[in-house]
């Protein structure tokens, strides 16, 4: 499928989506987000894709929303447009999404990164929520996800000053998993995606769902959900194969059944 503002590729069982508005540092306009969500959902339905890598370019993962689209809007026109509803569909993707980020990861770019499951960052990465500098605030989850990830006081600092943090500081606060040289960030993400793609797909899917349950639910609910998922996997062929391979001291062959 042809897209205007993203590029889609494959590397074995890894789907790769690249944001492609380089002339504006991959600013997120409405059409780009629509295309991105459509591509994510297509890959989620494709059994030959087991993990997804989402990236931009060395200068910018995404430098924020496209301000030109919003500068002349009113409260009512923004309410009727309801541009953030499509973002909610990103959270319903079953397969792991690994963000490979570099350069500017600001505003909507930071919110998009936080919607991913694992983040590999280049050492040039700058992460922030600068909406306050425009007289507004995050609207796609920035105040909520950032607070859950880095804690109240750091989130307050980032959101109220609009100042970005470095890749190394983001690593210390748990916003990214790993920081690598700029020439390696995408390769590192794809390598990790391939490693996860080799695991049993049903277990991967249920682990992702269980971890997300832990974020928004009491411990008792999360434990009950985890336990049911554990039992459910004993109905899968992959569970039988995985345990037999362990006993027989061989490498398992997982099929996702």
PDB file of C-alpha atoms in Angstrom:
ATOM      1  CA  UNK A   1       0.000   0.000   0.000  1.00  0.00           C
ATOM      2  CA  UNK A   2       1.275   3.481  -0.913  1.00  0.00           C
ATOM      3  CA  UNK A   3       1.364   6.160   1.773  1.00  0.00           C
ATOM      4  CA  UNK A   4       2.210   9.863   1.536  1.00  0.00           C
ATOM      5  CA  UNK A   5       3.855  10.485   4.888  1.00  0.00           C
ATOM      6  CA  UNK A   6       5.153   7.109   6.054  1.00  0.00           C
ATOM      7  CA  UNK A   7       7.260   4.343   4.544  1.00  0.00           C
ATOM      8  CA  UNK A   8       6.597   0.658   5.218  1.00  0.00           C
ATOM      9  CA  UNK A   9       9.160  -2.146   4.899  1.00  0.00           C
ATOM     10  CA  UNK A  10       9.862  -5.665   6.106  1.00  0.00           C
ATOM     11  CA  UNK A  11      12.926  -7.403   7.503  1.00  0.00           C
ATOM     12  CA  UNK A  12      11.984 -11.062   7.926  1.00  0.00           C
ATOM     13  CA  UNK A  13       9.230 -11.136  10.597  1.00  0.00           C
ATOM     14  CA  UNK A  14       9.770  -7.487  11.559  1.00  0.00           C
ATOM     15  CA  UNK A  15       7.549  -4.762  10.137  1.00  0.00           C
ATOM     16  CA  UNK A  16       9.262  -1.371   9.888  1.00  0.00           C
ATOM     17  CA  UNK A  17       7.319   1.896   9.729  1.00  0.00           C
ATOM     18  CA  UNK A  18       9.265   5.097   9.053  1.00  0.00           C
ATOM     19  CA  UNK A  19       7.745   8.538   9.576  1.00  0.00           C
ATOM     20  CA  UNK A  20       8.550  10.515   6.437  1.00  0.00           C
ATOM     21  CA  UNK A  21       8.097  14.281   6.532  1.00  0.00           C
ATOM     22  CA  UNK A  22      11.810  15.158   6.694  1.00  0.00           C
ATOM     23  CA  UNK A  23      11.320  18.744   5.533  1.00  0.00           C
ATOM     24  CA  UNK A  24       9.414  19.523   8.772  1.00  0.00           C
ATOM     25  CA  UNK A  25      11.284  17.161  11.114  1.00  0.00           C
ATOM     26  CA  UNK A  26       8.474  14.595  10.836  1.00  0.00           C
ATOM     27  CA  UNK A  27       5.874  16.905  12.365  1.00  0.00           C
ATOM     28  CA  UNK A  28       2.714  14.895  12.960  1.00  0.00           C
ATOM     29  CA  UNK A  29      -0.118  16.159  10.808  1.00  0.00           C
ATOM     30  CA  UNK A  30      -3.521  14.475  10.819  1.00  0.00           C
ATOM     31  CA  UNK A  31      -2.933  12.470   7.654  1.00  0.00           C
ATOM     32  CA  UNK A  32       0.404  11.096   8.888  1.00  0.00           C
ATOM     33  CA  UNK A  33      -1.206   9.853  12.101  1.00  0.00           C
ATOM     34  CA  UNK A  34      -4.082   8.288  10.151  1.00  0.00           C
ATOM     35  CA  UNK A  35      -1.613   6.524   7.840  1.00  0.00           C
ATOM     36  CA  UNK A  36       0.484   5.373  10.793  1.00  0.00           C
ATOM     37  CA  UNK A  37      -2.461   3.849  12.638  1.00  0.00           C
ATOM     38  CA  UNK A  38      -3.664   2.138   9.462  1.00  0.00           C
ATOM     39  CA  UNK A  39      -0.208   0.633   8.866  1.00  0.00           C
ATOM     40  CA  UNK A  40       0.053  -0.524  12.489  1.00  0.00           C
ATOM     41  CA  UNK A  41      -3.346  -2.209  12.299  1.00  0.00           C
ATOM     42  CA  UNK A  42      -2.467  -3.874   8.994  1.00  0.00           C
ATOM     43  CA  UNK A  43       0.723  -5.296  10.506  1.00  0.00           C
ATOM     44  CA  UNK A  44      -1.172  -6.385  13.603  1.00  0.00           C
ATOM     45  CA  UNK A  45      -3.504  -8.451  11.408  1.00  0.00           C
ATOM     46  CA  UNK A  46      -0.649  -9.944   9.353  1.00  0.00           C
ATOM     47  CA  UNK A  47       0.444 -13.247  10.921  1.00  0.00           C
ATOM     48  CA  UNK A  48       3.789 -13.088   9.113  1.00  0.00           C
ATOM     49  CA  UNK A  49       4.668  -9.936  11.068  1.00  0.00           C
ATOM     50  CA  UNK A  50       5.580 -10.669  14.679  1.00  0.00           C
ATOM     51  CA  UNK A  51       7.077  -7.386  15.880  1.00  0.00           C
ATOM     52  CA  UNK A  52       6.984  -3.777  14.686  1.00  0.00           C
ATOM     53  CA  UNK A  53       9.698  -1.119  14.628  1.00  0.00           C
ATOM     54  CA  UNK A  54       8.617   2.525  14.438  1.00  0.00           C
ATOM     55  CA  UNK A  55      11.248   5.102  13.507  1.00  0.00           C
ATOM     56  CA  UNK A  56      11.953   8.466  11.894  1.00  0.00           C
ATOM     57  CA  UNK A  57      15.366   9.698  10.796  1.00  0.00           C
ATOM     58  CA  UNK A  58      18.616  10.758  12.467  1.00  0.00           C
ATOM     59  CA  UNK A  59      17.509  14.381  12.884  1.00  0.00           C
ATOM     60  CA  UNK A  60      14.049  13.682  14.262  1.00  0.00           C
ATOM     61  CA  UNK A  61      11.759  10.878  15.294  1.00  0.00           C
ATOM     62  CA  UNK A  62       9.024  13.522  15.355  1.00  0.00           C
ATOM     63  CA  UNK A  63       9.455  17.141  16.435  1.00  0.00           C
ATOM     64  CA  UNK A  64       5.831  17.520  17.531  1.00  0.00           C
ATOM     65  CA  UNK A  65       2.434  18.218  16.044  1.00  0.00           C
ATOM     66  CA  UNK A  66       1.993  20.203  12.854  1.00  0.00           C
ATOM     67  CA  UNK A  67       1.261  23.634  14.348  1.00  0.00           C
ATOM     68  CA  UNK A  68       0.163  25.037  10.971  1.00  0.00           C
ATOM     69  CA  UNK A  69      -2.876  22.752  11.166  1.00  0.00           C
ATOM     70  CA  UNK A  70      -3.918  24.101  14.571  1.00  0.00           C
ATOM     71  CA  UNK A  71      -2.902  27.765  14.676  1.00  0.00           C
ATOM     72  CA  UNK A  72      -6.283  29.080  13.492  1.00  0.00           C
ATOM     73  CA  UNK A  73      -8.540  26.505  15.186  1.00  0.00           C
ATOM     74  CA  UNK A  74     -11.116  27.297  17.875  1.00  0.00           C
ATOM     75  CA  UNK A  75     -12.107  25.299  20.931  1.00  0.00           C
ATOM     76  CA  UNK A  76     -15.277  24.111  19.182  1.00  0.00           C
ATOM     77  CA  UNK A  77     -13.529  23.161  15.923  1.00  0.00           C
ATOM     78  CA  UNK A  78     -10.909  21.207  17.870  1.00  0.00           C
ATOM     79  CA  UNK A  79     -13.618  19.457  19.885  1.00  0.00           C
ATOM     80  CA  UNK A  80     -15.507  18.488  16.738  1.00  0.00           C
ATOM     81  CA  UNK A  81     -12.337  17.361  14.975  1.00  0.00           C
ATOM     82  CA  UNK A  82     -11.446  15.167  17.996  1.00  0.00           C
ATOM     83  CA  UNK A  83      -8.021  14.481  16.549  1.00  0.00           C
ATOM     84  CA  UNK A  84      -6.799  12.357  19.457  1.00  0.00           C
ATOM     85  CA  UNK A  85      -9.374   9.564  19.173  1.00  0.00           C
ATOM     86  CA  UNK A  86      -7.295   7.864  16.491  1.00  0.00           C
ATOM     87  CA  UNK A  87      -4.372   7.755  18.944  1.00  0.00           C
ATOM     88  CA  UNK A  88      -6.354   5.456  21.217  1.00  0.00           C
ATOM     89  CA  UNK A  89      -6.150   2.766  18.533  1.00  0.00           C
ATOM     90  CA  UNK A  90      -2.353   2.600  18.921  1.00  0.00           C
ATOM     91  CA  UNK A  91      -2.852   1.198  22.422  1.00  0.00           C
ATOM     92  CA  UNK A  92      -4.919  -1.677  21.001  1.00  0.00           C
ATOM     93  CA  UNK A  93      -2.076  -3.062  18.841  1.00  0.00           C
ATOM     94  CA  UNK A  94      -1.346  -6.579  20.090  1.00  0.00           C
ATOM     95  CA  UNK A  95       2.193  -6.943  18.772  1.00  0.00           C
ATOM     96  CA  UNK A  96       5.185  -5.306  20.460  1.00  0.00           C
ATOM     97  CA  UNK A  97       6.123  -1.918  19.012  1.00  0.00           C
ATOM     98  CA  UNK A  98       9.770  -0.914  19.364  1.00  0.00           C
ATOM     99  CA  UNK A  99      10.525   2.770  18.856  1.00  0.00           C
ATOM    100  CA  UNK A 100      13.898   3.597  17.301  1.00  0.00           C
ATOM    101  CA  UNK A 101      14.374   7.294  18.023  1.00  0.00           C
ATOM    102  CA  UNK A 102      17.007   9.898  17.252  1.00  0.00           C
ATOM    103  CA  UNK A 103      17.233  13.662  17.305  1.00  0.00           C
ATOM    104  CA  UNK A 104      14.076  15.527  18.257  1.00  0.00           C
ATOM    105  CA  UNK A 105      11.391  13.573  20.104  1.00  0.00           C
ATOM    106  CA  UNK A 106       9.141  16.437  21.143  1.00  0.00           C
ATOM    107  CA  UNK A 107       5.483  17.024  21.909  1.00  0.00           C
ATOM    108  CA  UNK A 108       3.407  14.572  19.917  1.00  0.00           C
ATOM    109  CA  UNK A 109       6.637  12.763  19.053  1.00  0.00           C
ATOM    110  CA  UNK A 110       7.265  12.116  22.739  1.00  0.00           C
ATOM    111  CA  UNK A 111       3.650  11.011  23.193  1.00  0.00           C
ATOM    112  CA  UNK A 112       3.990   8.655  20.232  1.00  0.00           C
ATOM    113  CA  UNK A 113       7.219   7.224  21.645  1.00  0.00           C
ATOM    114  CA  UNK A 114       5.522   6.615  24.999  1.00  0.00           C
ATOM    115  CA  UNK A 115       2.798   4.631  23.205  1.00  0.00           C
ATOM    116  CA  UNK A 116       5.480   2.152  22.136  1.00  0.00           C
ATOM    117  CA  UNK A 117       6.555  -0.812  24.257  1.00  0.00           C
ATOM    118  CA  UNK A 118      10.350  -0.590  24.059  1.00  0.00           C
ATOM    119  CA  UNK A 119      12.529   2.389  23.081  1.00  0.00           C
ATOM    120  CA  UNK A 120      16.031   2.375  21.588  1.00  0.00           C
ATOM    121  CA  UNK A 121      17.502   5.884  21.426  1.00  0.00           C
ATOM    122  CA  UNK A 122      20.506   7.344  19.689  1.00  0.00           C
ATOM    123  CA  UNK A 123      22.895   9.407  21.804  1.00  0.00           C
ATOM    124  CA  UNK A 124      21.705  12.574  19.994  1.00  0.00           C
ATOM    125  CA  UNK A 125      18.101  12.179  21.157  1.00  0.00           C
ATOM    126  CA  UNK A 126      16.320  15.088  22.861  1.00  0.00           C
ATOM    127  CA  UNK A 127      12.982  14.209  24.508  1.00  0.00           C
ATOM    128  CA  UNK A 128      10.451  16.733  25.760  1.00  0.00           C
ATOM    129  CA  UNK A 129       6.930  18.147  25.929  1.00  0.00           C
ATOM    130  CA  UNK A 130       7.286  21.822  24.905  1.00  0.00           C
ATOM    131  CA  UNK A 131       3.567  22.549  24.433  1.00  0.00           C
ATOM    132  CA  UNK A 132       3.573  25.112  27.254  1.00  0.00           C
ATOM    133  CA  UNK A 133       5.767  27.346  25.079  1.00  0.00           C
ATOM    134  CA  UNK A 134       2.839  27.587  22.648  1.00  0.00           C
ATOM    135  CA  UNK A 135       0.259  28.433  25.305  1.00  0.00           C
ATOM    136  CA  UNK A 136      -1.234  24.938  25.400  1.00  0.00           C
ATOM    137  CA  UNK A 137      -0.530  21.549  26.964  1.00  0.00           C
ATOM    138  CA  UNK A 138      -0.174  17.938  25.791  1.00  0.00           C
ATOM    139  CA  UNK A 139      -3.389  16.356  24.519  1.00  0.00           C
ATOM    140  CA  UNK A 140      -2.355  12.866  23.375  1.00  0.00           C
ATOM    141  CA  UNK A 141      -1.386  11.501  26.781  1.00  0.00           C
ATOM    142  CA  UNK A 142       1.693  13.548  27.616  1.00  0.00           C
ATOM    143  CA  UNK A 143       0.712  14.569  31.135  1.00  0.00           C
ATOM    144  CA  UNK A 144      -0.561  11.087  31.986  1.00  0.00           C
ATOM    145  CA  UNK A 145       2.014   8.717  30.492  1.00  0.00           C
ATOM    146  CA  UNK A 146       4.998  10.914  31.327  1.00  0.00           C
ATOM    147  CA  UNK A 147       3.953  11.108  34.982  1.00  0.00           C
ATOM    148  CA  UNK A 148       3.496   7.335  35.196  1.00  0.00           C
ATOM    149  CA  UNK A 149       6.903   6.758  33.602  1.00  0.00           C
ATOM    150  CA  UNK A 150       9.168   9.323  35.269  1.00  0.00           C
ATOM    151  CA  UNK A 151       7.231  10.291  38.407  1.00  0.00           C
ATOM    152  CA  UNK A 152       5.463  13.467  39.499  1.00  0.00           C
ATOM    153  CA  UNK A 153       8.336  15.838  40.139  1.00  0.00           C
ATOM    154  CA  UNK A 154      10.264  15.130  36.936  1.00  0.00           C
ATOM    155  CA  UNK A 155       7.079  15.219  34.863  1.00  0.00           C
ATOM    156  CA  UNK A 156       6.176  18.581  36.426  1.00  0.00           C
ATOM    157  CA  UNK A 157       9.613  19.958  35.566  1.00  0.00           C
ATOM    158  CA  UNK A 158       9.506  18.776  31.962  1.00  0.00           C
ATOM    159  CA  UNK A 159       5.910  19.840  31.350  1.00  0.00           C
ATOM    160  CA  UNK A 160       6.037  23.230  33.089  1.00  0.00           C
ATOM    161  CA  UNK A 161       9.388  24.343  31.650  1.00  0.00           C
ATOM    162  CA  UNK A 162       9.045  22.710  28.233  1.00  0.00           C
ATOM    163  CA  UNK A 163      12.747  21.898  28.384  1.00  0.00           C
ATOM    164  CA  UNK A 164      13.878  18.627  26.758  1.00  0.00           C
ATOM    165  CA  UNK A 165      16.113  16.044  28.387  1.00  0.00           C
ATOM    166  CA  UNK A 166      19.020  14.131  26.877  1.00  0.00           C
ATOM    167  CA  UNK A 167      19.019  10.470  25.921  1.00  0.00           C
ATOM    168  CA  UNK A 168      21.163   9.617  28.933  1.00  0.00           C
ATOM    169  CA  UNK A 169      18.798  11.388  31.323  1.00  0.00           C
ATOM    170  CA  UNK A 170      15.848   9.668  29.665  1.00  0.00           C
ATOM    171  CA  UNK A 171      17.624   6.357  30.267  1.00  0.00           C
ATOM    172  CA  UNK A 172      18.038   7.161  33.969  1.00  0.00           C
ATOM    173  CA  UNK A 173      14.340   7.970  34.284  1.00  0.00           C
ATOM    174  CA  UNK A 174      13.171   4.869  32.424  1.00  0.00           C
ATOM    175  CA  UNK A 175      11.842   6.619  29.319  1.00  0.00           C
ATOM    176  CA  UNK A 176      14.151   4.610  27.046  1.00  0.00           C
ATOM    177  CA  UNK A 177      15.634   1.130  27.300  1.00  0.00           C
ATOM    178  CA  UNK A 178      19.030   1.703  25.717  1.00  0.00           C
ATOM    179  CA  UNK A 179      21.181   4.496  24.289  1.00  0.00           C
ATOM    180  CA  UNK A 180      23.483   3.696  21.363  1.00  0.00           C
ATOM    181  CA  UNK A 181      25.579   5.634  18.820  1.00  0.00           C
ATOM    182  CA  UNK A 182      23.484   7.375  16.184  1.00  0.00           C
ATOM    183  CA  UNK A 183      24.635   5.047  13.424  1.00  0.00           C
ATOM    184  CA  UNK A 184      23.335   2.014  15.344  1.00  0.00           C
ATOM    185  CA  UNK A 185      19.946   2.990  16.780  1.00  0.00           C
ATOM    186  CA  UNK A 186      17.766   1.538  14.000  1.00  0.00           C
ATOM    187  CA  UNK A 187      19.910  -1.593  13.606  1.00  0.00           C
ATOM    188  CA  UNK A 188      19.766  -2.153  17.377  1.00  0.00           C
ATOM    189  CA  UNK A 189      15.971  -1.859  17.362  1.00  0.00           C
ATOM    190  CA  UNK A 190      15.576  -4.284  14.446  1.00  0.00           C
ATOM    191  CA  UNK A 191      17.939  -6.787  16.080  1.00  0.00           C
ATOM    192  CA  UNK A 192      15.881  -6.658  19.269  1.00  0.00           C
ATOM    193  CA  UNK A 193      12.662  -6.956  17.256  1.00  0.00           C
ATOM    194  CA  UNK A 194      13.982 -10.092  15.544  1.00  0.00           C
ATOM    195  CA  UNK A 195      14.863 -11.606  18.906  1.00  0.00           C
ATOM    196  CA  UNK A 196      11.309 -11.062  20.150  1.00  0.00           C
ATOM    197  CA  UNK A 197       9.874 -12.244  16.819  1.00  0.00           C
ATOM    198  CA  UNK A 198      11.516 -15.636  17.423  1.00  0.00           C
ATOM    199  CA  UNK A 199       9.513 -16.112  20.632  1.00  0.00           C
ATOM    200  CA  UNK A 200       6.054 -17.764  20.757  1.00  0.00           C
ATOM    201  CA  UNK A 201       3.610 -15.152  19.399  1.00  0.00           C
ATOM    202  CA  UNK A 202       0.711 -15.991  21.702  1.00  0.00           C
ATOM    203  CA  UNK A 203       2.865 -15.679  24.803  1.00  0.00           C
ATOM    204  CA  UNK A 204       4.329 -12.406  23.497  1.00  0.00           C
ATOM    205  CA  UNK A 205       0.829 -11.041  22.932  1.00  0.00           C
ATOM    206  CA  UNK A 206      -0.445 -11.985  26.375  1.00  0.00           C
ATOM    207  CA  UNK A 207       2.684 -10.722  28.122  1.00  0.00           C
ATOM    208  CA  UNK A 208       2.215  -7.325  26.459  1.00  0.00           C
ATOM    209  CA  UNK A 209      -1.429  -7.224  27.519  1.00  0.00           C
ATOM    210  CA  UNK A 210      -0.551  -8.229  31.072  1.00  0.00           C
ATOM    211  CA  UNK A 211       2.137  -5.573  31.440  1.00  0.00           C
ATOM    212  CA  UNK A 212      -0.277  -2.901  30.182  1.00  0.00           C
ATOM    213  CA  UNK A 213      -2.856  -4.143  32.708  1.00  0.00           C
ATOM    214  CA  UNK A 214      -0.311  -3.503  35.454  1.00  0.00           C
ATOM    215  CA  UNK A 215      -0.134   0.182  34.549  1.00  0.00           C
ATOM    216  CA  UNK A 216      -3.793   1.052  34.936  1.00  0.00           C
ATOM    217  CA  UNK A 217      -5.230  -1.542  37.330  1.00  0.00           C
ATOM    218  CA  UNK A 218      -4.872  -2.543  40.980  1.00  0.00           C
ATOM    219  CA  UNK A 219      -2.400  -5.333  41.719  1.00  0.00           C
ATOM    220  CA  UNK A 220      -5.163  -7.841  42.519  1.00  0.00           C
ATOM    221  CA  UNK A 221      -6.786  -7.345  39.097  1.00  0.00           C
ATOM    222  CA  UNK A 222      -3.447  -7.569  37.337  1.00  0.00           C
ATOM    223  CA  UNK A 223      -2.532 -10.785  39.132  1.00  0.00           C
ATOM    224  CA  UNK A 224      -5.878 -12.372  38.250  1.00  0.00           C
ATOM    225  CA  UNK A 225      -5.445 -11.392  34.582  1.00  0.00           C
ATOM    226  CA  UNK A 226      -1.876 -12.724  34.512  1.00  0.00           C
ATOM    227  CA  UNK A 227      -2.922 -16.041  36.064  1.00  0.00           C
ATOM    228  CA  UNK A 228      -5.711 -16.555  33.530  1.00  0.00           C
ATOM    229  CA  UNK A 229      -3.325 -15.798  30.656  1.00  0.00           C
ATOM    230  CA  UNK A 230      -0.831 -18.296  32.078  1.00  0.00           C
ATOM    231  CA  UNK A 231      -3.483 -21.025  32.171  1.00  0.00           C
ATOM    232  CA  UNK A 232      -4.755 -20.090  28.697  1.00  0.00           C
ATOM    233  CA  UNK A 233      -1.334 -20.634  27.128  1.00  0.00           C
ATOM    234  CA  UNK A 234      -1.510 -24.315  28.122  1.00  0.00           C
ATOM    235  CA  UNK A 235      -4.109 -24.658  25.364  1.00  0.00           C
ATOM    236  CA  UNK A 236      -1.542 -23.622  22.760  1.00  0.00           C
ATOM    237  CA  UNK A 237       0.632 -25.798  20.551  1.00  0.00           C
ATOM    238  CA  UNK A 238       3.539 -23.469  21.310  1.00  0.00           C
ATOM    239  CA  UNK A 239       3.396 -24.359  25.007  1.00  0.00           C
ATOM    240  CA  UNK A 240       3.611 -28.066  24.156  1.00  0.00           C
ATOM    241  CA  UNK A 241       6.438 -27.446  21.699  1.00  0.00           C
ATOM    242  CA  UNK A 242       8.352 -25.154  24.028  1.00  0.00           C
ATOM    243  CA  UNK A 243       8.305 -27.527  26.973  1.00  0.00           C
ATOM    244  CA  UNK A 244       9.035 -30.610  24.875  1.00  0.00           C
ATOM    245  CA  UNK A 245      11.970 -28.841  23.242  1.00  0.00           C
ATOM    246  CA  UNK A 246      13.313 -27.935  26.683  1.00  0.00           C
ATOM    247  CA  UNK A 247      13.080 -31.536  27.892  1.00  0.00           C
ATOM    248  CA  UNK A 248      14.589 -32.846  24.644  1.00  0.00           C
ATOM    249  CA  UNK A 249      17.349 -30.202  24.743  1.00  0.00           C
ATOM    250  CA  UNK A 250      16.622 -28.782  21.293  1.00  0.00           C
ATOM    251  CA  UNK A 251      15.595 -25.415  19.870  1.00  0.00           C
ATOM    252  CA  UNK A 252      11.787 -24.951  19.779  1.00  0.00           C
ATOM    253  CA  UNK A 253       9.858 -24.133  16.613  1.00  0.00           C
ATOM    254  CA  UNK A 254       7.022 -21.777  17.457  1.00  0.00           C
ATOM    255  CA  UNK A 255       4.087 -21.383  15.077  1.00  0.00           C
ATOM    256  CA  UNK A 256       1.768 -19.037  16.942  1.00  0.00           C
ATOM    257  CA  UNK A 257      -0.867 -21.721  17.483  1.00  0.00           C
TER     258      UNK A 257
END
